Amino acid sequence: MACFVVPAVEAVVVSAVDKCMRKKEIATSTSETSVSENLAVVPFRQKIKWLTRMLWGGCVLLAFEHLWHGEIVPWFPFLTAMSDPGETTEMLREMATVGVTMAALITVVWLVMCKVADVIAKRPAPNDLQNPVN
Amino acid sequence: MTLLITLFAAIITTVLWYNRKDDSMRLGVLCFLFWGASIMWFVDAIFEYAELKAEYFTPALSDMINDTYLGLSVVALALIIWLVRLLIADPKGSVRAALKREKG
């Protein structure tokens, strides 16, 4: 009904965090940024971008599905379930169950991705394994 | 069906991304689009399965056709989003070069 709204809210929050981080990065000196980026294997801002893209991508495609099924309309209140109190309750219940699980699973997948990316980035490149430096 | 089509699109895009020569095609954006949607539809499928049980795997033919049509439309929409982003970012400078050629 409107399950994609929950990940969409998360996408807005994460995008805002990303914007704040970018502003901070510009404000601080470049030398400071390079030192902090060297400490982390994959920069955190890069990882935040992955989450933002996954959330926005999923939300846009799911919003299209809802439009397809007539659950979203281009006029107020935009969600057809909002016009009937009974359906509104059902919509809120779906948002609390399906929507929250969607947002949580995307975040869990992202956290696993971050961990795996750090491990892969720390690993020596395949060329280094074939021709080890003596 | 929509989940399956999106999932296959995600897998194919990820393989293409892994075999890329450089990042000029920005395939990463397309990967995240498809994977994000696949994860969300996977959750939707779990909840639907919990409600319908075995009936979930035997949908009516009309529902299947509708879902297939929706899945293909979703893939087309994702490809359009990616293409527009690629043309605006213009990492290879092809659009800029074509515009300059037309101007000159």
PDB file of C-alpha atoms in Angstrom:
ATOM      1  CA  MET A   1       0.000   0.000   0.000  1.00  0.00           C
ATOM      2  CA  ALA A   2       2.709   2.452   1.008  1.00  0.00           C
ATOM      3  CA  CYS A   3       5.459   0.258   2.421  1.00  0.00           C
ATOM      4  CA  PHE A   4       8.118   2.084   0.375  1.00  0.00           C
ATOM      5  CA  VAL A   5       7.486   5.284   2.397  1.00  0.00           C
ATOM      6  CA  VAL A   6       9.555   3.969   5.345  1.00  0.00           C
ATOM      7  CA  PRO A   7      12.727   3.306   3.266  1.00  0.00           C
ATOM      8  CA  ALA A   8      12.053   6.646   1.515  1.00  0.00           C
ATOM      9  CA  VAL A   9      12.173   8.443   4.887  1.00  0.00           C
ATOM     10  CA  GLU A  10      15.442   6.627   5.666  1.00  0.00           C
ATOM     11  CA  ALA A  11      16.752   7.671   2.225  1.00  0.00           C
ATOM     12  CA  VAL A  12      15.986  11.337   2.981  1.00  0.00           C
ATOM     13  CA  VAL A  13      17.755  11.129   6.370  1.00  0.00           C
ATOM     14  CA  VAL A  14      20.811   9.339   4.922  1.00  0.00           C
ATOM     15  CA  SER A  15      20.989  11.851   2.032  1.00  0.00           C
ATOM     16  CA  ALA A  16      20.918  14.707   4.564  1.00  0.00           C
ATOM     17  CA  VAL A  17      23.759  13.056   6.515  1.00  0.00           C
ATOM     18  CA  ASP A  18      25.713  12.669   3.259  1.00  0.00           C
ATOM     19  CA  LYS A  19      25.191  16.361   2.413  1.00  0.00           C
ATOM     20  CA  CYS A  20      26.335  17.428   5.916  1.00  0.00           C
ATOM     21  CA  MET A  21      29.444  15.234   5.599  1.00  0.00           C
ATOM     22  CA  ARG A  22      30.259  16.782   2.222  1.00  0.00           C
ATOM     23  CA  LYS A  23      29.918  20.298   3.663  1.00  0.00           C
ATOM     24  CA  LYS A  24      32.150  19.366   6.598  1.00  0.00           C
ATOM     25  CA  GLU A  25      34.691  17.844   4.229  1.00  0.00           C
ATOM     26  CA  ILE A  26      34.869  21.072   2.224  1.00  0.00           C
ATOM     27  CA  ALA A  27      35.106  23.166   5.395  1.00  0.00           C
ATOM     28  CA  THR A  28      37.994  21.169   6.887  1.00  0.00           C
ATOM     29  CA  SER A  29      41.424  21.372   5.342  1.00  0.00           C
ATOM     30  CA  THR A  30      42.297  18.872   2.584  1.00  0.00           C
ATOM     31  CA  SER A  31      45.224  17.435   4.534  1.00  0.00           C
ATOM     32  CA  GLU A  32      42.947  16.537   7.446  1.00  0.00           C
ATOM     33  CA  THR A  33      40.530  14.780   5.094  1.00  0.00           C
ATOM     34  CA  SER A  34      43.218  12.725   3.429  1.00  0.00           C
ATOM     35  CA  VAL A  35      44.549  11.567   6.812  1.00  0.00           C
ATOM     36  CA  SER A  36      41.081  10.472   8.002  1.00  0.00           C
ATOM     37  CA  GLU A  37      40.403   8.749   4.669  1.00  0.00           C
ATOM     38  CA  ASN A  38      43.690   6.872   4.879  1.00  0.00           C
ATOM     39  CA  LEU A  39      42.695   5.471   8.279  1.00  0.00           C
ATOM     40  CA  ALA A  40      39.584   3.803   6.874  1.00  0.00           C
ATOM     41  CA  VAL A  41      40.093   1.239   4.087  1.00  0.00           C
ATOM     42  CA  VAL A  42      37.039   2.408   2.156  1.00  0.00           C
ATOM     43  CA  PRO A  43      36.027   6.023   2.989  1.00  0.00           C
ATOM     44  CA  PHE A  44      32.805   6.263   4.988  1.00  0.00           C
ATOM     45  CA  ARG A  45      31.384   8.802   2.551  1.00  0.00           C
ATOM     46  CA  GLN A  46      31.715   6.230  -0.222  1.00  0.00           C
ATOM     47  CA  LYS A  47      29.855   3.701   1.913  1.00  0.00           C
ATOM     48  CA  ILE A  48      27.086   6.202   2.690  1.00  0.00           C
ATOM     49  CA  LYS A  49      26.678   6.708  -1.066  1.00  0.00           C
ATOM     50  CA  TRP A  50      26.050   2.966  -1.505  1.00  0.00           C
ATOM     51  CA  LEU A  51      23.260   3.065   1.076  1.00  0.00           C
ATOM     52  CA  THR A  52      21.727   6.209  -0.441  1.00  0.00           C
ATOM     53  CA  ARG A  53      21.701   4.708  -3.936  1.00  0.00           C
ATOM     54  CA  MET A  54      20.210   1.409  -2.761  1.00  0.00           C
ATOM     55  CA  LEU A  55      17.469   3.174  -0.776  1.00  0.00           C
ATOM     56  CA  TRP A  56      16.555   5.710  -3.482  1.00  0.00           C
ATOM     57  CA  GLY A  57      16.757   3.086  -6.238  1.00  0.00           C
ATOM     58  CA  GLY A  58      14.494   0.690  -4.387  1.00  0.00           C
ATOM     59  CA  CYS A  59      12.038   3.447  -3.434  1.00  0.00           C
ATOM     60  CA  VAL A  60      11.713   4.788  -6.990  1.00  0.00           C
ATOM     61  CA  LEU A  61      11.100   1.343  -8.478  1.00  0.00           C
ATOM     62  CA  LEU A  62       8.669   0.380  -5.703  1.00  0.00           C
ATOM     63  CA  ALA A  63       6.832   3.691  -6.090  1.00  0.00           C
ATOM     64  CA  PHE A  64       6.418   2.807  -9.779  1.00  0.00           C
ATOM     65  CA  GLU A  65       4.944  -0.568  -8.771  1.00  0.00           C
ATOM     66  CA  HIS A  66       2.464   1.172  -6.466  1.00  0.00           C
ATOM     67  CA  LEU A  67       1.555   3.561  -9.284  1.00  0.00           C
ATOM     68  CA  TRP A  68       1.034   0.514 -11.528  1.00  0.00           C
ATOM     69  CA  HIS A  69      -1.369  -1.020  -9.011  1.00  0.00           C
ATOM     70  CA  GLY A  70      -3.226   2.277  -8.551  1.00  0.00           C
ATOM     71  CA  GLU A  71      -2.106   2.717  -4.936  1.00  0.00           C
ATOM     72  CA  ILE A  72      -0.493   6.078  -5.724  1.00  0.00           C
ATOM     73  CA  VAL A  73      -2.301   8.860  -7.577  1.00  0.00           C
ATOM     74  CA  PRO A  74      -0.885  12.171  -8.869  1.00  0.00           C
ATOM     75  CA  TRP A  75      -3.390  14.207  -6.814  1.00  0.00           C
ATOM     76  CA  PHE A  76      -3.860  14.838  -3.079  1.00  0.00           C
ATOM     77  CA  PRO A  77      -3.658  12.804  -0.778  1.00  0.00           C
ATOM     78  CA  PHE A  78      -1.503  10.838  -3.300  1.00  0.00           C
ATOM     79  CA  LEU A  79      -2.085   7.508  -1.524  1.00  0.00           C
ATOM     80  CA  THR A  80      -5.486   5.978  -2.334  1.00  0.00           C
ATOM     81  CA  ALA A  81      -5.539   4.237   1.056  1.00  0.00           C
ATOM     82  CA  MET A  82      -5.689   7.663   2.742  1.00  0.00           C
ATOM     83  CA  SER A  83      -9.232   8.282   1.490  1.00  0.00           C
ATOM     84  CA  ASP A  84     -10.766   5.530   3.674  1.00  0.00           C
ATOM     85  CA  PRO A  85     -10.104   5.308   7.452  1.00  0.00           C
ATOM     86  CA  GLY A  86     -10.223   1.483   7.379  1.00  0.00           C
ATOM     87  CA  GLU A  87      -7.686   1.338   4.586  1.00  0.00           C
ATOM     88  CA  THR A  88      -5.517   3.956   6.296  1.00  0.00           C
ATOM     89  CA  THR A  89      -5.197   1.705   9.356  1.00  0.00           C
ATOM     90  CA  GLU A  90      -4.251  -1.205   7.100  1.00  0.00           C
ATOM     91  CA  MET A  91      -1.713   1.011   5.308  1.00  0.00           C
ATOM     92  CA  LEU A  92      -0.115   2.098   8.601  1.00  0.00           C
ATOM     93  CA  ARG A  93       0.048  -1.528   9.755  1.00  0.00           C
ATOM     94  CA  GLU A  94       1.790  -2.465   6.488  1.00  0.00           C
ATOM     95  CA  MET A  95       4.228   0.423   6.846  1.00  0.00           C
ATOM     96  CA  ALA A  96       5.073  -0.690  10.392  1.00  0.00           C
ATOM     97  CA  THR A  97       5.671  -4.302   9.373  1.00  0.00           C
ATOM     98  CA  VAL A  98       6.731  -4.574   5.692  1.00  0.00           C
ATOM     99  CA  GLY A  99       8.159  -1.038   5.414  1.00  0.00           C
ATOM    100  CA  VAL A 100      10.269  -1.221   8.564  1.00  0.00           C
ATOM    101  CA  THR A 101      11.562  -4.703   7.595  1.00  0.00           C
ATOM    102  CA  MET A 102      12.512  -3.379   4.121  1.00  0.00           C
ATOM    103  CA  ALA A 103      14.481  -0.480   5.602  1.00  0.00           C
ATOM    104  CA  ALA A 104      16.095  -2.745   8.199  1.00  0.00           C
ATOM    105  CA  LEU A 105      17.128  -5.414   5.663  1.00  0.00           C
ATOM    106  CA  ILE A 106      18.613  -2.825   3.286  1.00  0.00           C
ATOM    107  CA  THR A 107      20.617  -1.400   6.209  1.00  0.00           C
ATOM    108  CA  VAL A 108      21.781  -4.866   7.313  1.00  0.00           C
ATOM    109  CA  VAL A 109      22.852  -5.726   3.733  1.00  0.00           C
ATOM    110  CA  TRP A 110      24.707  -2.399   3.568  1.00  0.00           C
ATOM    111  CA  LEU A 111      26.505  -3.076   6.880  1.00  0.00           C
ATOM    112  CA  VAL A 112      27.601  -6.514   5.613  1.00  0.00           C
ATOM    113  CA  MET A 113      28.726  -4.869   2.337  1.00  0.00           C
ATOM    114  CA  CYS A 114      30.837  -2.349   4.266  1.00  0.00           C
ATOM    115  CA  LYS A 115      32.517  -5.094   6.311  1.00  0.00           C
ATOM    116  CA  VAL A 116      33.195  -7.246   3.226  1.00  0.00           C
ATOM    117  CA  ALA A 117      34.459  -4.218   1.241  1.00  0.00           C
ATOM    118  CA  ASP A 118      36.955  -3.382   4.010  1.00  0.00           C
ATOM    119  CA  VAL A 119      38.211  -6.981   4.079  1.00  0.00           C
ATOM    120  CA  ILE A 120      38.563  -7.095   0.266  1.00  0.00           C
ATOM    121  CA  ALA A 121      40.321  -3.710   0.163  1.00  0.00           C
ATOM    122  CA  LYS A 122      42.849  -4.890   2.787  1.00  0.00           C
ATOM    123  CA  ARG A 123      43.630  -8.057   0.808  1.00  0.00           C
ATOM    124  CA  PRO A 124      46.692  -7.956  -1.473  1.00  0.00           C
ATOM    125  CA  ALA A 125      45.874  -7.528  -5.189  1.00  0.00           C
ATOM    126  CA  PRO A 126      45.921 -10.758  -7.293  1.00  0.00           C
ATOM    127  CA  ASN A 127      48.999  -9.444  -9.187  1.00  0.00           C
ATOM    128  CA  ASP A 128      50.890  -9.097  -5.881  1.00  0.00           C
ATOM    129  CA  LEU A 129      50.199 -12.747  -5.057  1.00  0.00           C
ATOM    130  CA  GLN A 130      51.530 -13.930  -8.432  1.00  0.00           C
ATOM    131  CA  ASN A 131      54.685 -11.781  -8.270  1.00  0.00           C
ATOM    132  CA  PRO A 132      55.481 -11.353  -4.565  1.00  0.00           C
ATOM    133  CA  VAL A 133      58.053  -8.671  -3.809  1.00  0.00           C
ATOM    134  CA  ASN A 134      61.127 -10.277  -2.248  1.00  0.00           C
TER     135      ASN A 134
ATOM    136  CA  MET B   1       7.703 -12.601 -11.185  1.00  0.00           C
ATOM    137  CA  THR B   2       8.616  -8.933 -10.672  1.00  0.00           C
ATOM    138  CA  LEU B   3      11.094  -9.974  -7.972  1.00  0.00           C
ATOM    139  CA  LEU B   4      12.639 -12.630 -10.222  1.00  0.00           C
ATOM    140  CA  ILE B   5      13.014 -10.280 -13.210  1.00  0.00           C
ATOM    141  CA  THR B   6      14.562  -7.550 -11.044  1.00  0.00           C
ATOM    142  CA  LEU B   7      16.842 -10.089  -9.349  1.00  0.00           C
ATOM    143  CA  PHE B   8      18.113 -11.386 -12.706  1.00  0.00           C
ATOM    144  CA  ALA B   9      18.636  -7.788 -13.869  1.00  0.00           C
ATOM    145  CA  ALA B  10      20.645  -7.136 -10.677  1.00  0.00           C
ATOM    146  CA  ILE B  11      22.803 -10.236 -11.191  1.00  0.00           C
ATOM    147  CA  ILE B  12      23.481  -9.482 -14.888  1.00  0.00           C
ATOM    148  CA  THR B  13      24.331  -5.834 -14.105  1.00  0.00           C
ATOM    149  CA  THR B  14      26.677  -6.882 -11.292  1.00  0.00           C
ATOM    150  CA  VAL B  15      28.516  -9.318 -13.609  1.00  0.00           C
ATOM    151  CA  LEU B  16      28.833  -6.538 -16.236  1.00  0.00           C
ATOM    152  CA  TRP B  17      30.105  -4.166 -13.506  1.00  0.00           C
ATOM    153  CA  TYR B  18      32.707  -6.721 -12.387  1.00  0.00           C
ATOM    154  CA  ASN B  19      34.006  -7.160 -15.953  1.00  0.00           C
ATOM    155  CA  ARG B  20      34.119  -3.411 -16.701  1.00  0.00           C
ATOM    156  CA  LYS B  21      37.282  -1.924 -18.228  1.00  0.00           C
ATOM    157  CA  ASP B  22      36.742   1.485 -16.573  1.00  0.00           C
ATOM    158  CA  ASP B  23      33.985   3.300 -14.672  1.00  0.00           C
ATOM    159  CA  SER B  24      32.848   5.424 -17.625  1.00  0.00           C
ATOM    160  CA  MET B  25      29.523   3.567 -17.988  1.00  0.00           C
ATOM    161  CA  ARG B  26      28.626   4.129 -14.310  1.00  0.00           C
ATOM    162  CA  LEU B  27      27.198   0.621 -13.989  1.00  0.00           C
ATOM    163  CA  GLY B  28      27.429   0.853 -10.198  1.00  0.00           C
ATOM    164  CA  VAL B  29      24.375   3.123 -10.144  1.00  0.00           C
ATOM    165  CA  LEU B  30      22.341   0.531 -12.046  1.00  0.00           C
ATOM    166  CA  CYS B  31      23.551  -2.242  -9.701  1.00  0.00           C
ATOM    167  CA  PHE B  32      22.371  -0.339  -6.626  1.00  0.00           C
ATOM    168  CA  LEU B  33      19.021   0.483  -8.272  1.00  0.00           C
ATOM    169  CA  PHE B  34      18.302  -3.177  -9.013  1.00  0.00           C
ATOM    170  CA  TRP B  35      19.685  -4.577  -5.741  1.00  0.00           C
ATOM    171  CA  GLY B  36      17.766  -2.017  -3.662  1.00  0.00           C
ATOM    172  CA  ALA B  37      14.502  -2.901  -5.399  1.00  0.00           C
ATOM    173  CA  SER B  38      15.240  -6.643  -5.248  1.00  0.00           C
ATOM    174  CA  ILE B  39      15.787  -6.537  -1.476  1.00  0.00           C
ATOM    175  CA  MET B  40      12.570  -4.571  -0.970  1.00  0.00           C
ATOM    176  CA  TRP B  41      10.519  -6.944  -3.148  1.00  0.00           C
ATOM    177  CA  PHE B  42      12.111  -9.895  -1.371  1.00  0.00           C
ATOM    178  CA  VAL B  43      10.740  -8.597   1.948  1.00  0.00           C
ATOM    179  CA  ASP B  44       7.359  -8.058   0.284  1.00  0.00           C
ATOM    180  CA  ALA B  45       7.473 -11.655  -1.010  1.00  0.00           C
ATOM    181  CA  ILE B  46       8.254 -13.032   2.473  1.00  0.00           C
ATOM    182  CA  PHE B  47       5.240 -11.261   3.975  1.00  0.00           C
ATOM    183  CA  GLU B  48       3.034 -12.399   1.090  1.00  0.00           C
ATOM    184  CA  TYR B  49       4.258 -15.984   1.522  1.00  0.00           C
ATOM    185  CA  ALA B  50       3.488 -15.833   5.257  1.00  0.00           C
ATOM    186  CA  GLU B  51      -0.058 -14.827   4.357  1.00  0.00           C
ATOM    187  CA  LEU B  52      -0.741 -17.125   1.375  1.00  0.00           C
ATOM    188  CA  LYS B  53       1.567 -20.097   2.187  1.00  0.00           C
ATOM    189  CA  ALA B  54       1.807 -22.597  -0.754  1.00  0.00           C
ATOM    190  CA  GLU B  55      -0.734 -20.601  -2.774  1.00  0.00           C
ATOM    191  CA  TYR B  56       2.003 -17.977  -3.243  1.00  0.00           C
ATOM    192  CA  PHE B  57       3.797 -20.282  -5.702  1.00  0.00           C
ATOM    193  CA  THR B  58       0.732 -20.989  -7.833  1.00  0.00           C
ATOM    194  CA  PRO B  59      -0.471 -17.595  -9.030  1.00  0.00           C
ATOM    195  CA  ALA B  60      -3.214 -17.180 -11.609  1.00  0.00           C
ATOM    196  CA  LEU B  61      -2.033 -16.851 -15.215  1.00  0.00           C
ATOM    197  CA  SER B  62      -3.426 -13.319 -15.549  1.00  0.00           C
ATOM    198  CA  ASP B  63      -1.546 -12.251 -12.374  1.00  0.00           C
ATOM    199  CA  MET B  64       1.661 -13.782 -13.722  1.00  0.00           C
ATOM    200  CA  ILE B  65       1.351 -11.969 -17.054  1.00  0.00           C
ATOM    201  CA  ASN B  66       0.635  -8.705 -15.252  1.00  0.00           C
ATOM    202  CA  ASP B  67       3.635  -9.220 -12.942  1.00  0.00           C
ATOM    203  CA  THR B  68       5.912 -10.061 -15.896  1.00  0.00           C
ATOM    204  CA  TYR B  69       4.787  -6.937 -17.713  1.00  0.00           C
ATOM    205  CA  LEU B  70       5.402  -4.926 -14.521  1.00  0.00           C
ATOM    206  CA  GLY B  71       8.856  -6.494 -14.040  1.00  0.00           C
ATOM    207  CA  LEU B  72       9.907  -5.600 -17.584  1.00  0.00           C
ATOM    208  CA  SER B  73       8.559  -2.067 -17.144  1.00  0.00           C
ATOM    209  CA  VAL B  74      10.540  -1.717 -13.916  1.00  0.00           C
ATOM    210  CA  VAL B  75      13.726  -2.803 -15.715  1.00  0.00           C
ATOM    211  CA  ALA B  76      12.987  -0.302 -18.514  1.00  0.00           C
ATOM    212  CA  LEU B  77      12.429   2.502 -15.968  1.00  0.00           C
ATOM    213  CA  ALA B  78      15.688   1.675 -14.161  1.00  0.00           C
ATOM    214  CA  LEU B  79      17.568   1.681 -17.486  1.00  0.00           C
ATOM    215  CA  ILE B  80      16.059   5.077 -18.387  1.00  0.00           C
ATOM    216  CA  ILE B  81      17.095   6.537 -14.985  1.00  0.00           C
ATOM    217  CA  TRP B  82      20.629   5.174 -15.470  1.00  0.00           C
ATOM    218  CA  LEU B  83      20.848   6.444 -19.057  1.00  0.00           C
ATOM    219  CA  VAL B  84      19.677   9.956 -18.140  1.00  0.00           C
ATOM    220  CA  ARG B  85      22.205  10.088 -15.282  1.00  0.00           C
ATOM    221  CA  LEU B  86      24.949   8.832 -17.615  1.00  0.00           C
ATOM    222  CA  LEU B  87      24.177  11.418 -20.301  1.00  0.00           C
ATOM    223  CA  ILE B  88      24.038  14.264 -17.752  1.00  0.00           C
ATOM    224  CA  ALA B  89      27.275  13.194 -16.035  1.00  0.00           C
ATOM    225  CA  ASP B  90      28.848  12.573 -19.472  1.00  0.00           C
ATOM    226  CA  PRO B  91      32.020  10.896 -18.067  1.00  0.00           C
ATOM    227  CA  LYS B  92      33.481  10.220 -21.542  1.00  0.00           C
ATOM    228  CA  GLY B  93      32.703  13.719 -22.789  1.00  0.00           C
ATOM    229  CA  SER B  94      30.794  12.291 -25.792  1.00  0.00           C
ATOM    230  CA  VAL B  95      27.750  14.553 -25.339  1.00  0.00           C
ATOM    231  CA  ARG B  96      29.940  17.634 -24.923  1.00  0.00           C
ATOM    232  CA  ALA B  97      31.967  16.713 -28.013  1.00  0.00           C
ATOM    233  CA  ALA B  98      28.796  16.150 -30.077  1.00  0.00           C
ATOM    234  CA  LEU B  99      27.366  19.506 -28.962  1.00  0.00           C
ATOM    235  CA  LYS B 100      30.620  21.295 -29.818  1.00  0.00           C
ATOM    236  CA  ARG B 101      30.676  19.634 -33.253  1.00  0.00           C
ATOM    237  CA  GLU B 102      27.106  20.785 -33.928  1.00  0.00           C
ATOM    238  CA  LYS B 103      27.985  24.312 -32.791  1.00  0.00           C
ATOM    239  CA  GLY B 104      31.044  24.454 -35.002  1.00  0.00           C
TER     240      GLY B 104
END
